[in-house]
Short mmCIF file of C-alpha atoms in Angstrom, two decimals:
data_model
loop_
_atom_site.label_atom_id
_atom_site.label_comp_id
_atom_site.label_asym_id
_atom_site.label_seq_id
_atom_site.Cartn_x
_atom_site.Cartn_y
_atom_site.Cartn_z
CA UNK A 209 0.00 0.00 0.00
CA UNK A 210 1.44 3.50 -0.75
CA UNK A 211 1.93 5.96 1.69
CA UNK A 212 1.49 10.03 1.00
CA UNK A 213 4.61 11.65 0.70
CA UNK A 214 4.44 14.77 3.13
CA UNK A 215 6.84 16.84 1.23
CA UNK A 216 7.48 19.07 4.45
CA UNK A 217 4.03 18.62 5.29
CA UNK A 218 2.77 17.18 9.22
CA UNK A 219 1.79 13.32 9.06
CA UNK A 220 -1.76 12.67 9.75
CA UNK A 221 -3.43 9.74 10.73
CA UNK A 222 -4.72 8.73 7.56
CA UNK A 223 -0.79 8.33 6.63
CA UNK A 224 -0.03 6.74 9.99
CA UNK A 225 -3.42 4.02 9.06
CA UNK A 226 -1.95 3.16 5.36
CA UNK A 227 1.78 2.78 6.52
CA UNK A 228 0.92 0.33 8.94
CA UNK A 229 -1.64 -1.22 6.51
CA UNK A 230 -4.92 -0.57 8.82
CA UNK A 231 -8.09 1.15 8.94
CA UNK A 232 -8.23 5.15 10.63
CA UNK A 233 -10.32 3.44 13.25
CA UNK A 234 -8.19 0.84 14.54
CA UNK A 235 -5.06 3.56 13.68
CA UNK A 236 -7.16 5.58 16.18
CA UNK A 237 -8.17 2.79 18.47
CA UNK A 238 -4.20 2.16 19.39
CA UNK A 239 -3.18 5.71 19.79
CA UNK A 240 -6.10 5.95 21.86
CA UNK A 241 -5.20 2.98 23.91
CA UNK A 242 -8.23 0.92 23.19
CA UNK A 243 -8.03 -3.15 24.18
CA UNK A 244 -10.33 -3.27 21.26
CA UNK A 245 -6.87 -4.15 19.08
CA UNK A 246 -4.76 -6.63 17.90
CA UNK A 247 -1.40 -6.98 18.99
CA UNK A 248 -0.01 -7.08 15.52
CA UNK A 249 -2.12 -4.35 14.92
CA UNK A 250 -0.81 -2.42 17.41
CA UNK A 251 2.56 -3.08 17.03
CA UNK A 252 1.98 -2.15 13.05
CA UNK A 253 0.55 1.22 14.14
CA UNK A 254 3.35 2.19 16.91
CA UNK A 255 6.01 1.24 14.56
CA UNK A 256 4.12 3.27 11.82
CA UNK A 257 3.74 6.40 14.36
CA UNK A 258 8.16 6.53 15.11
CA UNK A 259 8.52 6.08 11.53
CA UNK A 260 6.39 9.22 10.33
CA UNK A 261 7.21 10.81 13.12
CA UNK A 262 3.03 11.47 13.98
CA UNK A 263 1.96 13.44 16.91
CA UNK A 264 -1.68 13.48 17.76
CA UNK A 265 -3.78 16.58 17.25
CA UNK A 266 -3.87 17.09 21.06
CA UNK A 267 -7.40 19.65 20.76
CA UNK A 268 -9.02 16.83 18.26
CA UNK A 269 -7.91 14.07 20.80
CA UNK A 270 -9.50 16.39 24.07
CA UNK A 271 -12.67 16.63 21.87
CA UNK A 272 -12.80 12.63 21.50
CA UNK A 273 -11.45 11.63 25.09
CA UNK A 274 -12.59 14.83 27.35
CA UNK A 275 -8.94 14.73 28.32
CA UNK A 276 -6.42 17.86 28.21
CA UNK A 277 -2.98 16.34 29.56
CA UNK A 278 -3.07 18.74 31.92
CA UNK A 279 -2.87 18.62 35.47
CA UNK A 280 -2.87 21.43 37.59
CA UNK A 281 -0.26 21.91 40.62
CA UNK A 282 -1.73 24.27 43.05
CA UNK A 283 0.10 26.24 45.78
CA UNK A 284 -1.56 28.19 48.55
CA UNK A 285 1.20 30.65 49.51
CA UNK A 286 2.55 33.72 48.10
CA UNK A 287 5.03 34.03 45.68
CA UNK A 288 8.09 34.91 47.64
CA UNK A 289 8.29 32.33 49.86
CA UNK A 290 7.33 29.65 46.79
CA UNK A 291 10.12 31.39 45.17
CA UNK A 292 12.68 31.71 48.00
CA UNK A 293 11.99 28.55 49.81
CA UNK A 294 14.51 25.69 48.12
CA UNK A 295 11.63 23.24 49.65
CA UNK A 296 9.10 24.55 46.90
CA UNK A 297 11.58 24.74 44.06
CA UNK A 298 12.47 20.79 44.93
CA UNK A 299 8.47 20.18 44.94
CA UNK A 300 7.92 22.19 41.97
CA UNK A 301 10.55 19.99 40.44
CA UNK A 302 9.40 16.94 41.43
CA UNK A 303 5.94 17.27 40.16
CA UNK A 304 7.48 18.22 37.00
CA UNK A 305 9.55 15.35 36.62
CA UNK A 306 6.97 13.01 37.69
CA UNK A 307 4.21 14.43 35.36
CA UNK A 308 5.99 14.29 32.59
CA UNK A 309 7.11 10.91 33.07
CA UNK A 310 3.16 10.14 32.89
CA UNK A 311 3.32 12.00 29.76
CA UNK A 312 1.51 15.11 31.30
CA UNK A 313 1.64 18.80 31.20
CA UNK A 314 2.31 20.74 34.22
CA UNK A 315 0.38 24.08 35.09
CA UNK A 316 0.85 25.58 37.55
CA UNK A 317 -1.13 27.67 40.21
CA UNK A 318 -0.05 30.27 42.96
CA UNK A 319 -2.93 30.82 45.45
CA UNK A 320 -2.62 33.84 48.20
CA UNK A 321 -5.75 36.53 47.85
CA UNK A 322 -9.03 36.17 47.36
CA UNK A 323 -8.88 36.94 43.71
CA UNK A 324 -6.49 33.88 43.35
CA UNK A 325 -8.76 31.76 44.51
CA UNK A 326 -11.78 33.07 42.70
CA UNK A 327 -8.97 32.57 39.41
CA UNK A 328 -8.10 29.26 40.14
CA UNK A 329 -12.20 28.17 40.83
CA UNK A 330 -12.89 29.52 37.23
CA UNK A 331 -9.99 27.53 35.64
CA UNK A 332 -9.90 24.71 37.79
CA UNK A 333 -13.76 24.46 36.74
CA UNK A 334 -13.42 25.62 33.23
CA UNK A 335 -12.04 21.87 31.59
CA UNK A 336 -8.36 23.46 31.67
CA UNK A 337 -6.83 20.41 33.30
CA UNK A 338 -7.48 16.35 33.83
CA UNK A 339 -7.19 16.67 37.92
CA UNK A 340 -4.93 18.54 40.56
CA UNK A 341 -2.46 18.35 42.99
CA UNK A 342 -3.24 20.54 46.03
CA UNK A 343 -0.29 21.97 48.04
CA UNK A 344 -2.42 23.85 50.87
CA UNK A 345 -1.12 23.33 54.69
CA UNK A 346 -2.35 26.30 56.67
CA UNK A 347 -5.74 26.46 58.66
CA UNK A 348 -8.36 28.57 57.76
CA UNK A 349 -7.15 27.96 53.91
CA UNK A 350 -10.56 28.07 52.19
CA UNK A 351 -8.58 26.24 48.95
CA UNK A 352 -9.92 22.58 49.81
CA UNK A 353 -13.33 23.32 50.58
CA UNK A 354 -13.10 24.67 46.88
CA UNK A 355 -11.44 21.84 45.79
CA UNK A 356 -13.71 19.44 47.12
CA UNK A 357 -16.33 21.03 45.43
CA UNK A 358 -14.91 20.71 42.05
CA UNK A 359 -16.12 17.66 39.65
CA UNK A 360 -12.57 16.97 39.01
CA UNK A 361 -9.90 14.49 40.49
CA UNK A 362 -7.69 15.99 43.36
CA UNK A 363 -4.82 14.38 45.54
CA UNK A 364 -3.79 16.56 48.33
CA UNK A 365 -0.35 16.59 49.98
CA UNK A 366 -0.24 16.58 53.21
CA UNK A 367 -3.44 16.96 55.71
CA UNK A 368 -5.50 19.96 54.89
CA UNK A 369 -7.37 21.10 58.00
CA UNK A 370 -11.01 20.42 58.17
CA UNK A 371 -12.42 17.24 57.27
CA UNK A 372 -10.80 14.60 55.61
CA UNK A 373 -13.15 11.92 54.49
CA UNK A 374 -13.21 11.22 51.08
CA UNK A 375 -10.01 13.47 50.65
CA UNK A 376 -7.11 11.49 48.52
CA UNK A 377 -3.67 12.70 50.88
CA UNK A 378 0.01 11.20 50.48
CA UNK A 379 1.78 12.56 53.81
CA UNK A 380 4.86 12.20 55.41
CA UNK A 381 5.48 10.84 59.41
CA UNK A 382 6.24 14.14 60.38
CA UNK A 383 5.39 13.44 64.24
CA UNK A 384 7.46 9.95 63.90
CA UNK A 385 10.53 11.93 62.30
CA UNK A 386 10.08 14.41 65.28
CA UNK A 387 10.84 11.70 67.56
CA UNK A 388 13.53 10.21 65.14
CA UNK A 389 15.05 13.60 65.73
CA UNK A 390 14.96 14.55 69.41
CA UNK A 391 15.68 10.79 70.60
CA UNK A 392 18.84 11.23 68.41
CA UNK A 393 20.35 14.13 70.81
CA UNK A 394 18.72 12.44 73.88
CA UNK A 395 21.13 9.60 72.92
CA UNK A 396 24.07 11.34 72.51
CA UNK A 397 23.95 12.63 75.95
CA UNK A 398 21.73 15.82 75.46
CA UNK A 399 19.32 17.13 78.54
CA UNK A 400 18.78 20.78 77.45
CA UNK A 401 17.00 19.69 74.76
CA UNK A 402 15.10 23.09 72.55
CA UNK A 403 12.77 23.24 69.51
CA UNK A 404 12.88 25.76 66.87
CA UNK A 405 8.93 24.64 65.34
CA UNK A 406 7.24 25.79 62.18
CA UNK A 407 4.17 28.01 61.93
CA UNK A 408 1.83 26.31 64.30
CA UNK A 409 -1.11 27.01 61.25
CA UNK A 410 0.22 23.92 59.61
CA UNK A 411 -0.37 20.22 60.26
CA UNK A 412 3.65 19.62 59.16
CA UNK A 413 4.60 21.95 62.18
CA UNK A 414 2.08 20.45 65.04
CA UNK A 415 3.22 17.07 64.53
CA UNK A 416 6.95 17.88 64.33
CA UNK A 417 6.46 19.41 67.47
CA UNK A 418 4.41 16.46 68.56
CA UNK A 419 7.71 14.54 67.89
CA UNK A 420 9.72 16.28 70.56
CA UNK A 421 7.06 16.57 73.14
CA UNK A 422 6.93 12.68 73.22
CA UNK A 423 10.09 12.03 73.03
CA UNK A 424 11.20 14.73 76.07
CA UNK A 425 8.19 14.22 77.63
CA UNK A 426 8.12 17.60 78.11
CA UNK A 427 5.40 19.47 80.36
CA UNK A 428 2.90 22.63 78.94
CA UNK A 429 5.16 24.65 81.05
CA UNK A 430 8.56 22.71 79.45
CA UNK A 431 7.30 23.50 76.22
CA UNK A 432 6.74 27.10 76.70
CA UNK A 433 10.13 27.85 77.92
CA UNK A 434 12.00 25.59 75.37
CA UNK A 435 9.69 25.96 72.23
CA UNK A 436 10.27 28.99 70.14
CA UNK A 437 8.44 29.43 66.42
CA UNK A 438 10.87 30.34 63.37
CA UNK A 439 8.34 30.71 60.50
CA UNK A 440 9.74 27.84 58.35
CA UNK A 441 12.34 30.85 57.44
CA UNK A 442 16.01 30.96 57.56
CA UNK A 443 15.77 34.30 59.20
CA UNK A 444 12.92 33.12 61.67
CA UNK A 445 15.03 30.09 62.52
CA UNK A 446 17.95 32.48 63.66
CA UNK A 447 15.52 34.54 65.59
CA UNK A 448 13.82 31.60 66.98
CA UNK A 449 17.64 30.40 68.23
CA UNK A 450 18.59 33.51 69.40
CA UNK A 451 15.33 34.00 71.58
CA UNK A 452 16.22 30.20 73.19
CA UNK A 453 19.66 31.07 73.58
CA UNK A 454 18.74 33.71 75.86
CA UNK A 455 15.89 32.09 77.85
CA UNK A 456 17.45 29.12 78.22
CA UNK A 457 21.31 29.34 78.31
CA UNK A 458 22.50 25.65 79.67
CA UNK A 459 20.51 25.20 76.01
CA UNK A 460 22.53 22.04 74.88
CA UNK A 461 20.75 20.50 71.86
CA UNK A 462 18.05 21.56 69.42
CA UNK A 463 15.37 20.44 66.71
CA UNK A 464 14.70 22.61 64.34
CA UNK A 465 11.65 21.54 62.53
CA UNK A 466 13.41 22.39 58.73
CA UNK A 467 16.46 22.78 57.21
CA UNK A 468 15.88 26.07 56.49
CA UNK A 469 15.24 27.05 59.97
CA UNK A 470 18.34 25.30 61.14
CA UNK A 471 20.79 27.31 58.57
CA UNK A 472 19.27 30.23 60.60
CA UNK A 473 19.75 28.40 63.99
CA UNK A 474 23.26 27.72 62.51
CA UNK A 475 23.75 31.19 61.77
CA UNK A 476 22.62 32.59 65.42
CA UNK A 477 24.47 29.84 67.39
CA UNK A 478 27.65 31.49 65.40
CA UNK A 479 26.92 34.48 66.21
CA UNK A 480 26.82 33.57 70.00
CA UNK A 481 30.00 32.04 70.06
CA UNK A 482 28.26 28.39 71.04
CA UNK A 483 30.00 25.33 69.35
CA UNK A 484 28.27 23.02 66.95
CA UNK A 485 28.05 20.27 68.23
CA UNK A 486 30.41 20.81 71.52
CA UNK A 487 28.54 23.24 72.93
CA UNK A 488 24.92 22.57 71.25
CA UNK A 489 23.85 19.90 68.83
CA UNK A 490 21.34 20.22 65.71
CA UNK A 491 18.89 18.50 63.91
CA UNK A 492 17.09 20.05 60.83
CA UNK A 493 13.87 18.31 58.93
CA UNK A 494 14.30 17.60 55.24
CA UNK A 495 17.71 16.81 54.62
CA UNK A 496 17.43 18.87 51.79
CA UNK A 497 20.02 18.56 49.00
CA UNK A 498 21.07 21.90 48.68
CA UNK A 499 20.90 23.11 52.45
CA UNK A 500 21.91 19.68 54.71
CA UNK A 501 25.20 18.50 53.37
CA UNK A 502 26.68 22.57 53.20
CA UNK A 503 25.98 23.83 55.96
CA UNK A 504 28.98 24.61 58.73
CA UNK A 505 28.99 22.01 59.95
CA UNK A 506 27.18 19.49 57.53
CA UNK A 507 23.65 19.19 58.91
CA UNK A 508 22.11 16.20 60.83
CA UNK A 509 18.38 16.16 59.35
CA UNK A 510 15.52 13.94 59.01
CA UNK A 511 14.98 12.70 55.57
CA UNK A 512 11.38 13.19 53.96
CA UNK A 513 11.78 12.02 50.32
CA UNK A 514 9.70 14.82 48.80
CA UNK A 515 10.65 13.38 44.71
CA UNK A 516 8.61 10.48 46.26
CA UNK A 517 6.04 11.93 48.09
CA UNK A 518 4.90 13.72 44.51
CA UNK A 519 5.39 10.25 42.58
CA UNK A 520 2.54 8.95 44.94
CA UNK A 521 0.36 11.67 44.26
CA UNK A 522 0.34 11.37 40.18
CA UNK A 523 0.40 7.51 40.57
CA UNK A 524 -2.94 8.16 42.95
CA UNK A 525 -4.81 11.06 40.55
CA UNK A 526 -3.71 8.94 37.66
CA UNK A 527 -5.65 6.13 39.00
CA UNK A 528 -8.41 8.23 39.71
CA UNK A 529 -8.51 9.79 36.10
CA UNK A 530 -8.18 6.16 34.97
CA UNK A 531 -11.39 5.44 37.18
CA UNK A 532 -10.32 3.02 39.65
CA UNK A 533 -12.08 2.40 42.16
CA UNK A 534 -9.15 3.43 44.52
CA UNK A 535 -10.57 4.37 49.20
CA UNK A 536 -9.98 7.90 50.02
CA UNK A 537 -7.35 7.45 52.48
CA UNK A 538 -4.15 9.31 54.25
CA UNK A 539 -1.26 7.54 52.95
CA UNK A 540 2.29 8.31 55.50
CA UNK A 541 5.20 7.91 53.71
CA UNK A 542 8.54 6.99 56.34
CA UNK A 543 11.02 9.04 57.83
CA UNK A 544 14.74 8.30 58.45
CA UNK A 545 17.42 10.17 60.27
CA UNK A 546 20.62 10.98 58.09
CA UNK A 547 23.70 11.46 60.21
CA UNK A 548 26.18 14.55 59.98
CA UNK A 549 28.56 16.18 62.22
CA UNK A 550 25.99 19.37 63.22
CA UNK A 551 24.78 16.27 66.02
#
């Protein structure tokens, strides 16, 4: 059977159909990923497709499947600190990476006013995108009730607050790595033992702090004396230190609740002429690639393995856009301690 020449022209499907000696409709059946095919067929067609070098008419195929190939990443925090924050630029990443390996197109969304919101509703709503992943941590966050009220496929990471049934979530043991952490320094000798926490709005930040309280076994009164909130900033981290330096001088150890925080804790311990670890011992939370292993000295961390954390959310939305009948559940990913010289 002849095939058109394209002379410069873009391969259609009728081409892709005659060079693999087909019909259109079973030409279209395999690029459409129908079982309704042969597997001669289908080899005939894929081998057909690399040849020509075809690529689908991605509007014509949304028309026919009520897919886009778009999935929307959605952040609900303002554009410095996604920008700033090397935590967001590894998610960001990740969920790039991981999309694309399912063969999907990344958008992304930045959520902070009002008129954000009412933005993202309207294109969330609008057919734009197959399903999202929701980044939004802080209470009072009126993203997820929106979410939830969309006809369209969502996995959240983390725990939003508010209700949770029915709500697809891939977390981390944040409260587990807390006690990883803090029963580290305990070990080593530690008695003095302080906490730098996150913002106390997010889930990430309670149980962290959870973490430490079980492992010191520290009283309400303990805790306010040896608890001191950094923001999840490198600044607020060396504020934070600098505040628990001076309420509590025997201070001897500390868990900082990111690794962020703890180049700030770093940076404040420094400045105060205390001895890392001699003279006070660290732990951050991420073991982050490009903060833990360079800071002075190398940083002790907890590891949450964010590039997997995202994996699990596309495999879960991309059973969900495949219609399995997957339970609405919390899935809590492991931590582990990594070992430096900061502790």
């Amino acid at each position: 059977m002849s095939v058109p020449s394209h002379s410069g022209s873009r391969p259609t499907l009728e081409d892709v159909a005659a060079k693999a000696g087909v019909s259109r409709a079973t030409a279209s059946r395999v690029l459409n990923a129908s079982p309704r095919v042969s597997p001669e067929a289908h080899a005939a067609v894929t081998a057909a497709v690399r040849a020509l070098g075809y690529q689908p008419n991605q509007a014509a195929r949304a028309l026919v499947t009520r897919r886009t190939g778009a999935v929307a990443v959605v952040f609900s925090e303002p554009e410095p600190k996604i920008f700033d924050d090397p935590h967001f630029a590894w998610l960001i990443r990740s969920a790039a990476r991981s999309l694309a390996d399912a063969d999907a197109q990344m958008v992304l969304l930045l959520v902070h006013s009002p008129e954000d919101l009412a933005r993202a509703e309207r294109f969330l709503a609008g057919g734009h995108v197959d399903g999202a992943l929701v980044f939004a941590p802080h209470k009072g966050d009126r993203l997820p009730a929106v979410a939830r009220g969309l006809s369209l496929p969502v996995v959240y990471a983390g725990r939003p607050w508010g209700a949770l049934r029915g709500l697809h979530l891939v977390d981390h043991d944040n409260e587990g790595g807390g006690v990883l952490a803090t029963e580290h320094l305990i070990s080593s000798g530690r008695r003095r033992i302080g906490t730098v926490t996150g913002p106390l709005d997010e889930h990430s930040a309670v149980d962290r702090l959870a973490g430490w309280r079980a492992a010191t076994g520290a009283s309400d009164d303990d805790a306010a004396l040896l608890t001191e909130d950094g923001g999840f900033t490198r600044d607020g981290g060396r504020r934070a230190m600098a505040a628990l330096l001076e309420r509590v001088p025997d201070l001897d150890a500390v868990f900082v609740a990111s690794d962020l925080m703890a180049a700030g804790a770093l940076d404040a311990l420094r400045d105060a002429g205390r001895r890392v670890p001699q003279d006070v011992a660290v732990v951050g939370f991420d073991d982050h690639p490009m903060i833990a292993p360079h800071t002075a000295p190398p940083l002790t961390s907890v590891r949450q393995d964010t590039g997997n954390q995202v994996k699990h959310m596309v495999t879960q939305l991309l059973r969900l856009l495949r219609g399995e009948p997957i339970r609405a559940r919390r899935e809590v990913l492991p931590t582990v301690l990594v070992r430096r010289d900061s502790a």
